[in-house]
Structures are given as structure tokens and as C-alpha cells.
Amino acid sequence: MSFKSEYLARVYDSVCKRNANEPEFLQAVKEVLESLEPVVAKRPDLEKNGILERLVEPERGIQFRVSWVDDNGNVQVNRGYRYQFNSAIGPYKGGIRLHPSVNASVIKFLGFEQIFKNSLTGLPIGGGKGGSDFDPKGKSDNEIMRFCQSFMTELAKHIGADTDVPAGDIGTGAREIGYMYGQYKRIRNEFTGVLTGKGISYGGSLARTEATGFGVCYFTAEMLKAAGKSFEGKNVVVSGSGNVAIYAAVKTTALGGKVIAMSDSSGYVYDPNGINIDVMKQIKEVERARISEYAKRVPGSTFTEGCKNIWTVKCDIALPCATQNEIDEESAKTLVANGCFAVAEGANMPSTPEAVAVFQSNGVLFAPAKAANAGGVATSALEMSQNSMRYSWTFEEVDQKLHGIMVNIYKNAAAAAKEYGMEGNLVAGANIAGFLKVADAMKWQGVAY
Ligand code: NDP
Ligand code: 2IT
């Protein structure tokens, strides 16, 4: 372990001992603590107030049984989680992930990162995350509904519009949020903004569906602009083909880039003419089918098995928008060797620490997830504001606010990196800028809460 600060070394050591079986959580904590070396050196008050010891421990975590009945009448049991990580600057806020790989480590890494991301948005939202090891693939609509209702029957006891406001993530989109919202309302008899990503007819915000993907591109465009570059005429690879990936592909295309490959967990499609977004949306959003369908429908495109192979496609810009640790050291080296000069993370923690090191040591412009994908949760916070006002903004109004927020996040992360002697390192800049606001709020609110 190579921490220079004795305080950071001690905190990380205790996190490792307490959470030994949680590799994703430890990965996320280590990256943030490493970024904080120059901050800790300047701010002895952080140690005096036990800020880091408190920050790495969730304020509250619940784990619960989610039992439901499948279409054959059999009882199924899944495990549900909600980690309410930090409420120093606002109600807990963060998505719900439904995927068989979900466990405490995955939800805690996501909840921990959400603290800093949400702080970076400049809006009053704390950090949290939830989910279940439920696998939505192959389930009927009724099974999804019954699962979501059972999940919410327990979760409703712990959330609220001013307490904790969940939203979508992998496996949770408008359909699931609708079923969860309906169940919350039945149980609590309250029409309130307790979830975001809702349907437009019952309190959802225009542009929330597009927000994460659009935001990734707004952030990337700003990062490229500072380096005298743009999306114009560039070949772009976008991994995933879910909510984030689809709208990152839409905005990339609008900004003049050409999306030449997209993936799902089974493999990737390559289309040298540029991905036809309408066909992709039909397959993924409407039919919920596999991505190989695309190659069957679009002449000139090909399907290759194995999602990791997407990083062998030669590109100028890479937007990983699927899942954590999808780019390892080897994939990063391949991207660099193929001339990729910018990587922006749409997914949460898609690059391993070794991959990030490869990008940074090769001068690749690198936009970390906490900053680059913050547009989704920022627009969720705008949805909360609209719900509180019982009013709604137009698509253009929300999109304009989102754009402004992403430009600000870029500026604040770049400025923090410079101020702390790491100019150009947006990983450090985003972690520091996000951290400082939360740390000060925790300090001023005192130790007991
Ligand atoms: P979706 O469920 O809509 O899409 C997920 C996509 O990633 C699918 O194409 C899926 O393929 C693929 N994928 C998921 N898990 C794996 C895996 N283990 N291996 C390979 N491919 C996988 O989710 P989102 O688009 O909402 O989320 C994508 C990422 O963006 C996640 O990291 C999420 O945390 C992050 N994010 C999401 C935000 C949002 O607003 N939705 C906001 C900020 C970040 P398949 O269908 O085959 O499983
Ligand atoms: O990772 C994320 O920021 C999200 N899944 C969105 C969270 C939200 O509350 O909109």
C-alpha cells in the first residue's frame, strides 16, 4: 500500500479489515482516498473531525427478503438492498440495480461513488444506492410487476421524498419505476416525488430518459474542447445498449461523431456506416431482444460474440456505458495502440485501476464516471424540484439546465485538479471537488447525528 499520509493509510487499512470480502467497494474507496493525498496534507481538520472514517461507513444499510410468485405459481426469493451512504448535503439519492451480480459489495461501491457524484452536480442530494440479485431477463411483465411490488413493500418503510429518493440503474427503467411507484402510493397513500425516472404522465421529468447519455456527451465535448478537439468526424465505440448507451449514441451522432460499435452482455455489433439508432431502439427498448438482431436487420453490419471484444474495434473515442470493470489493462492497451485519444465513462467504474493508469500514462483524455455520468442524477434532482413545485419544465428547459450542469462539473473538476497540483487529472479533480463540499457539511453538522 502506497499511501503517503498516515491518516489515509490507517483509514484504508480499517476499511479493508471491515469489508474484506467486498472487492468492488474497496476498489472505489481506494481510488477516492488516493486522490485525497494533497487535500489531507493541507487540511488537518479532516482528521481531527474524523471525516474519512465516517465517510467510508454507510449511515445505514438494509438487506431484506423479496419473495414473489412466478407465472408457474412457484415462490421465488431474492435479496434486496438499500445503502443510505451519506445525507450531509441532502436526502439520499441513487438508483436501484436489478441484476444477478448484485451483492453488498456492488451496492456499496455504487452508493459510495454516488456521494461524490451527487455533490459535483451542485444540487442538494446525498448518496445512496439499492438493488437486488433479481434477474429481469426472460421474466414476463407480470413477474416483473410482482417482483417490483414485493421489493417496494419493504423499501417503502425506509424511503420518502425528503429522506431517500431511489431511481433507475441497470435493469430498472421506466417500467420498473412505474410498478414501484404504484406500490409505494398504495402503501403510503401519498402522491409524492419519492422516486425519479417516473413516467411523464405522473410526475416524471422530460429529458430524464436521455439525461445520462446526453450528459456524458456534454461533458466529453467540454473536455475535448479544452484540448482543441471535438466529436466532429470521429469514430466512437459505445459499449452497452441500455439507457445510458443509447442516448450517448444519439448525442454523439448529433454532435457529428460516428458510432461504429455497440454491445450487450452477449457480444457486440460493428457497423462501419454508423449505428442506426432507430433500429437499435426498436430492438432494445421495444422488443427487449438481443443485440445480434441488429446484424440480421442492418446490411453491412456484423455481430461478434463476447462483449469484451468490443474494445478491439479501432476508434478515436470510447464511451464505456455497460458495467463495472468492463475495460481491463489489456483492453486499455489495445484502445491506446489503436489510436483512441479520449475515454469517457458512462457506466459506473467501467475501467479497472490498471486501465485508468494506462490511459493516464499515455495522455488519453479521461473522464471519470463520477463526473461524466452525473447528468442522470442531476436531472433526477431537477425532477425532484419540479415535483416539489408541482410544475414541469419543457424538454428544452431541462436539457439546457443539464448542459449547464455538465459544463460546470467539467470546470470544477479541472480547477480542483489544478489547484491541488494534478492539472489534467480529472479523476483526482472530480474526487476532490465532490469531497470538499460533503466534508465541510459533515464538519459543520457535528459528529453525532
Ligand atoms: P441498462 O440496464 O439500461 O443497460 C445495461 C447495458 O449494459 C445492457 O446493454 C447490458 O447488456 C449491459 N450489461 C449489464 N451488465 C453487464 C455485464 N455484467 N456484462 C456485460 N454487459 C452488461 O442500464 P443503464 O444503461 O441504466 O446502466 C448502464 C451503466 O450506467 C451502469 O454502470 C449504471 O450504473 C450506469 N449509470 C446509469 C445511470 C442511469 O441514469 N440509468 C446514471 C449513471 C450511471 P444485457 O442487456 O445483455 O445485460
Ligand atoms: O448511477 C447513477 O447515478 C444512477 N443510476 C442515477 C441515479 C438517480 O438517482 O437518478
PDB file of C-alpha atoms in Angstrom, residues 138-278:
ATOM      1  CA  GLY A 138     -36.695 -13.733 -19.558  1.00  0.00           C
ATOM      2  CA  LYS A 139     -39.280 -12.649 -16.975  1.00  0.00           C
ATOM      3  CA  SER A 140     -42.831 -11.860 -18.046  1.00  0.00           C
ATOM      4  CA  ASP A 141     -44.283  -8.418 -17.490  1.00  0.00           C
ATOM      5  CA  ASN A 142     -46.423  -9.789 -14.668  1.00  0.00           C
ATOM      6  CA  GLU A 143     -43.408 -11.346 -12.979  1.00  0.00           C
ATOM      7  CA  ILE A 144     -41.551  -8.015 -13.183  1.00  0.00           C
ATOM      8  CA  MET A 145     -44.594  -6.303 -11.654  1.00  0.00           C
ATOM      9  CA  ARG A 146     -44.903  -8.775  -8.798  1.00  0.00           C
ATOM     10  CA  PHE A 147     -41.194  -8.561  -8.036  1.00  0.00           C
ATOM     11  CA  CYS A 148     -41.235  -4.737  -8.052  1.00  0.00           C
ATOM     12  CA  GLN A 149     -44.274  -4.648  -5.773  1.00  0.00           C
ATOM     13  CA  SER A 150     -42.718  -7.035  -3.283  1.00  0.00           C
ATOM     14  CA  PHE A 151     -39.424  -5.101  -3.372  1.00  0.00           C
ATOM     15  CA  MET A 152     -41.264  -1.845  -2.656  1.00  0.00           C
ATOM     16  CA  THR A 153     -43.404  -3.345   0.113  1.00  0.00           C
ATOM     17  CA  GLU A 154     -40.260  -3.428   2.247  1.00  0.00           C
ATOM     18  CA  LEU A 155     -38.398  -0.453   0.747  1.00  0.00           C
ATOM     19  CA  ALA A 156     -41.373   1.876   1.356  1.00  0.00           C
ATOM     20  CA  LYS A 157     -40.617   1.744   5.093  1.00  0.00           C
ATOM     21  CA  HIS A 158     -37.222   3.333   4.565  1.00  0.00           C
ATOM     22  CA  ILE A 159     -37.621   5.973   1.841  1.00  0.00           C
ATOM     23  CA  GLY A 160     -39.503   9.243   1.307  1.00  0.00           C
ATOM     24  CA  ALA A 161     -39.379  12.390  -0.823  1.00  0.00           C
ATOM     25  CA  ASP A 162     -37.280  14.175   1.854  1.00  0.00           C
ATOM     26  CA  THR A 163     -35.467  11.085   3.125  1.00  0.00           C
ATOM     27  CA  ASP A 164     -34.273   8.841   0.310  1.00  0.00           C
ATOM     28  CA  VAL A 165     -35.261   9.037  -3.361  1.00  0.00           C
ATOM     29  CA  PRO A 166     -34.386   5.967  -5.484  1.00  0.00           C
ATOM     30  CA  ALA A 167     -34.297   5.872  -9.308  1.00  0.00           C
ATOM     31  CA  GLY A 168     -33.237   3.635 -12.196  1.00  0.00           C
ATOM     32  CA  ASP A 169     -29.970   1.809 -12.893  1.00  0.00           C
ATOM     33  CA  ILE A 170     -29.124  -1.471 -14.653  1.00  0.00           C
ATOM     34  CA  GLY A 171     -32.338  -3.477 -15.078  1.00  0.00           C
ATOM     35  CA  THR A 172     -34.520  -0.682 -13.685  1.00  0.00           C
ATOM     36  CA  GLY A 173     -36.149   1.621 -16.228  1.00  0.00           C
ATOM     37  CA  ALA A 174     -39.476   3.402 -16.606  1.00  0.00           C
ATOM     38  CA  ARG A 175     -41.478   0.161 -16.421  1.00  0.00           C
ATOM     39  CA  GLU A 176     -39.976  -0.936 -13.099  1.00  0.00           C
ATOM     40  CA  ILE A 177     -40.113   2.577 -11.601  1.00  0.00           C
ATOM     41  CA  GLY A 178     -43.822   2.683 -12.530  1.00  0.00           C
ATOM     42  CA  TYR A 179     -44.600  -0.563 -10.702  1.00  0.00           C
ATOM     43  CA  MET A 180     -42.562   0.518  -7.686  1.00  0.00           C
ATOM     44  CA  TYR A 181     -44.202   3.947  -7.590  1.00  0.00           C
ATOM     45  CA  GLY A 182     -47.686   2.415  -7.799  1.00  0.00           C
ATOM     46  CA  GLN A 183     -46.911   0.157  -4.858  1.00  0.00           C
ATOM     47  CA  TYR A 184     -45.440   2.983  -2.758  1.00  0.00           C
ATOM     48  CA  LYS A 185     -48.572   5.026  -3.349  1.00  0.00           C
ATOM     49  CA  ARG A 186     -50.827   2.124  -2.388  1.00  0.00           C
ATOM     50  CA  ILE A 187     -48.969   1.565   0.858  1.00  0.00           C
ATOM     51  CA  ARG A 188     -48.425   5.174   1.933  1.00  0.00           C
ATOM     52  CA  ASN A 189     -51.449   6.855   0.351  1.00  0.00           C
ATOM     53  CA  GLU A 190     -49.205   9.731  -0.771  1.00  0.00           C
ATOM     54  CA  PHE A 191     -48.641  11.175  -4.235  1.00  0.00           C
ATOM     55  CA  THR A 192     -45.114  12.439  -3.796  1.00  0.00           C
ATOM     56  CA  GLY A 193     -41.764  12.624  -5.584  1.00  0.00           C
ATOM     57  CA  VAL A 194     -40.337   9.581  -3.806  1.00  0.00           C
ATOM     58  CA  LEU A 195     -38.819   8.064  -6.965  1.00  0.00           C
ATOM     59  CA  THR A 196     -37.335   9.706 -10.049  1.00  0.00           C
ATOM     60  CA  GLY A 197     -37.372   8.479 -13.612  1.00  0.00           C
ATOM     61  CA  LYS A 198     -41.163   8.340 -13.379  1.00  0.00           C
ATOM     62  CA  GLY A 199     -43.456   8.366 -16.428  1.00  0.00           C
ATOM     63  CA  ILE A 200     -44.226  11.838 -17.764  1.00  0.00           C
ATOM     64  CA  SER A 201     -47.947  11.494 -17.016  1.00  0.00           C
ATOM     65  CA  TYR A 202     -47.379  11.022 -13.265  1.00  0.00           C
ATOM     66  CA  GLY A 203     -44.599  13.419 -12.348  1.00  0.00           C
ATOM     67  CA  GLY A 204     -41.582  12.350 -14.386  1.00  0.00           C
ATOM     68  CA  SER A 205     -39.273  14.962 -15.867  1.00  0.00           C
ATOM     69  CA  LEU A 206     -38.883  15.440 -19.582  1.00  0.00           C
ATOM     70  CA  ALA A 207     -35.306  14.586 -20.666  1.00  0.00           C
ATOM     71  CA  ARG A 208     -34.614  12.285 -17.669  1.00  0.00           C
ATOM     72  CA  THR A 209     -34.590   9.281 -20.032  1.00  0.00           C
ATOM     73  CA  GLU A 210     -31.966  10.949 -22.221  1.00  0.00           C
ATOM     74  CA  ALA A 211     -30.071  12.711 -19.422  1.00  0.00           C
ATOM     75  CA  THR A 212     -27.251  10.331 -18.523  1.00  0.00           C
ATOM     76  CA  GLY A 213     -26.220   9.630 -22.117  1.00  0.00           C
ATOM     77  CA  PHE A 214     -26.623  13.244 -23.208  1.00  0.00           C
ATOM     78  CA  GLY A 215     -24.704  14.379 -20.137  1.00  0.00           C
ATOM     79  CA  VAL A 216     -21.797  12.045 -20.919  1.00  0.00           C
ATOM     80  CA  CYS A 217     -21.505  13.685 -24.342  1.00  0.00           C
ATOM     81  CA  TYR A 218     -21.846  17.244 -22.995  1.00  0.00           C
ATOM     82  CA  PHE A 219     -19.045  16.523 -20.531  1.00  0.00           C
ATOM     83  CA  THR A 220     -16.895  14.849 -23.193  1.00  0.00           C
ATOM     84  CA  ALA A 221     -17.438  17.725 -25.630  1.00  0.00           C
ATOM     85  CA  GLU A 222     -16.208  20.154 -22.954  1.00  0.00           C
ATOM     86  CA  MET A 223     -13.151  18.014 -22.218  1.00  0.00           C
ATOM     87  CA  LEU A 224     -12.386  17.726 -25.946  1.00  0.00           C
ATOM     88  CA  LYS A 225     -12.868  21.463 -26.457  1.00  0.00           C
ATOM     89  CA  ALA A 226     -10.261  22.262 -23.787  1.00  0.00           C
ATOM     90  CA  ALA A 227      -7.819  20.110 -25.791  1.00  0.00           C
ATOM     91  CA  GLY A 228      -8.724  21.769 -29.090  1.00  0.00           C
ATOM     92  CA  LYS A 229     -10.718  18.739 -30.291  1.00  0.00           C
ATOM     93  CA  SER A 230     -14.356  17.753 -30.906  1.00  0.00           C
ATOM     94  CA  PHE A 231     -16.683  14.842 -31.782  1.00  0.00           C
ATOM     95  CA  GLU A 232     -16.854  16.033 -35.383  1.00  0.00           C
ATOM     96  CA  GLY A 233     -15.879  13.239 -37.805  1.00  0.00           C
ATOM     97  CA  LYS A 234     -14.639  10.918 -35.028  1.00  0.00           C
ATOM     98  CA  ASN A 235     -15.256   7.179 -34.822  1.00  0.00           C
ATOM     99  CA  VAL A 236     -16.829   6.350 -31.474  1.00  0.00           C
ATOM    100  CA  VAL A 237     -17.324   2.990 -29.735  1.00  0.00           C
ATOM    101  CA  VAL A 238     -20.132   2.834 -27.162  1.00  0.00           C
ATOM    102  CA  SER A 239     -20.369  -0.296 -25.011  1.00  0.00           C
ATOM    103  CA  GLY A 240     -23.755  -1.456 -23.760  1.00  0.00           C
ATOM    104  CA  SER A 241     -27.093  -0.814 -25.446  1.00  0.00           C
ATOM    105  CA  GLY A 242     -29.215   0.140 -22.467  1.00  0.00           C
ATOM    106  CA  ASN A 243     -30.475   3.506 -21.306  1.00  0.00           C
ATOM    107  CA  VAL A 244     -27.103   5.232 -20.980  1.00  0.00           C
ATOM    108  CA  ALA A 245     -25.547   3.746 -24.128  1.00  0.00           C
ATOM    109  CA  ILE A 246     -28.487   4.506 -26.411  1.00  0.00           C
ATOM    110  CA  TYR A 247     -28.695   8.191 -25.514  1.00  0.00           C
ATOM    111  CA  ALA A 248     -24.909   8.577 -25.543  1.00  0.00           C
ATOM    112  CA  ALA A 249     -25.061   7.212 -29.091  1.00  0.00           C
ATOM    113  CA  VAL A 250     -27.897   9.605 -30.015  1.00  0.00           C
ATOM    114  CA  LYS A 251     -25.995  12.673 -28.762  1.00  0.00           C
ATOM    115  CA  THR A 252     -22.640  11.524 -30.186  1.00  0.00           C
ATOM    116  CA  THR A 253     -24.300  11.344 -33.584  1.00  0.00           C
ATOM    117  CA  ALA A 254     -25.934  14.764 -33.119  1.00  0.00           C
ATOM    118  CA  LEU A 255     -22.526  16.247 -32.277  1.00  0.00           C
ATOM    119  CA  GLY A 256     -21.014  14.906 -35.513  1.00  0.00           C
ATOM    120  CA  GLY A 257     -19.412  11.688 -34.297  1.00  0.00           C
ATOM    121  CA  LYS A 258     -19.996   8.269 -35.856  1.00  0.00           C
ATOM    122  CA  VAL A 259     -20.927   5.395 -33.508  1.00  0.00           C
ATOM    123  CA  ILE A 260     -19.422   2.308 -35.140  1.00  0.00           C
ATOM    124  CA  ALA A 261     -19.998  -0.331 -32.445  1.00  0.00           C
ATOM    125  CA  MET A 262     -22.342  -1.122 -29.530  1.00  0.00           C
ATOM    126  CA  SER A 263     -22.735  -4.212 -27.319  1.00  0.00           C
ATOM    127  CA  ASP A 264     -24.768  -6.160 -24.795  1.00  0.00           C
ATOM    128  CA  SER A 265     -23.617  -8.931 -22.482  1.00  0.00           C
ATOM    129  CA  SER A 266     -23.659 -11.457 -25.338  1.00  0.00           C
ATOM    130  CA  GLY A 267     -21.390  -9.617 -27.793  1.00  0.00           C
ATOM    131  CA  TYR A 268     -21.065  -6.546 -29.998  1.00  0.00           C
ATOM    132  CA  VAL A 269     -22.219  -5.261 -33.354  1.00  0.00           C
ATOM    133  CA  TYR A 270     -19.938  -3.357 -35.710  1.00  0.00           C
ATOM    134  CA  ASP A 271     -21.483  -1.065 -38.300  1.00  0.00           C
ATOM    135  CA  PRO A 272     -18.968   0.894 -40.406  1.00  0.00           C
ATOM    136  CA  ASN A 273     -21.803   3.077 -41.726  1.00  0.00           C
ATOM    137  CA  GLY A 274     -22.679   4.287 -38.263  1.00  0.00           C
ATOM    138  CA  ILE A 275     -25.180   2.570 -35.931  1.00  0.00           C
ATOM    139  CA  ASN A 276     -28.787   3.129 -36.986  1.00  0.00           C
ATOM    140  CA  ILE A 277     -30.209   4.338 -33.668  1.00  0.00           C
ATOM    141  CA  ASP A 278     -33.843   3.781 -34.623  1.00  0.00           C
TER     142      ASP A 278
END
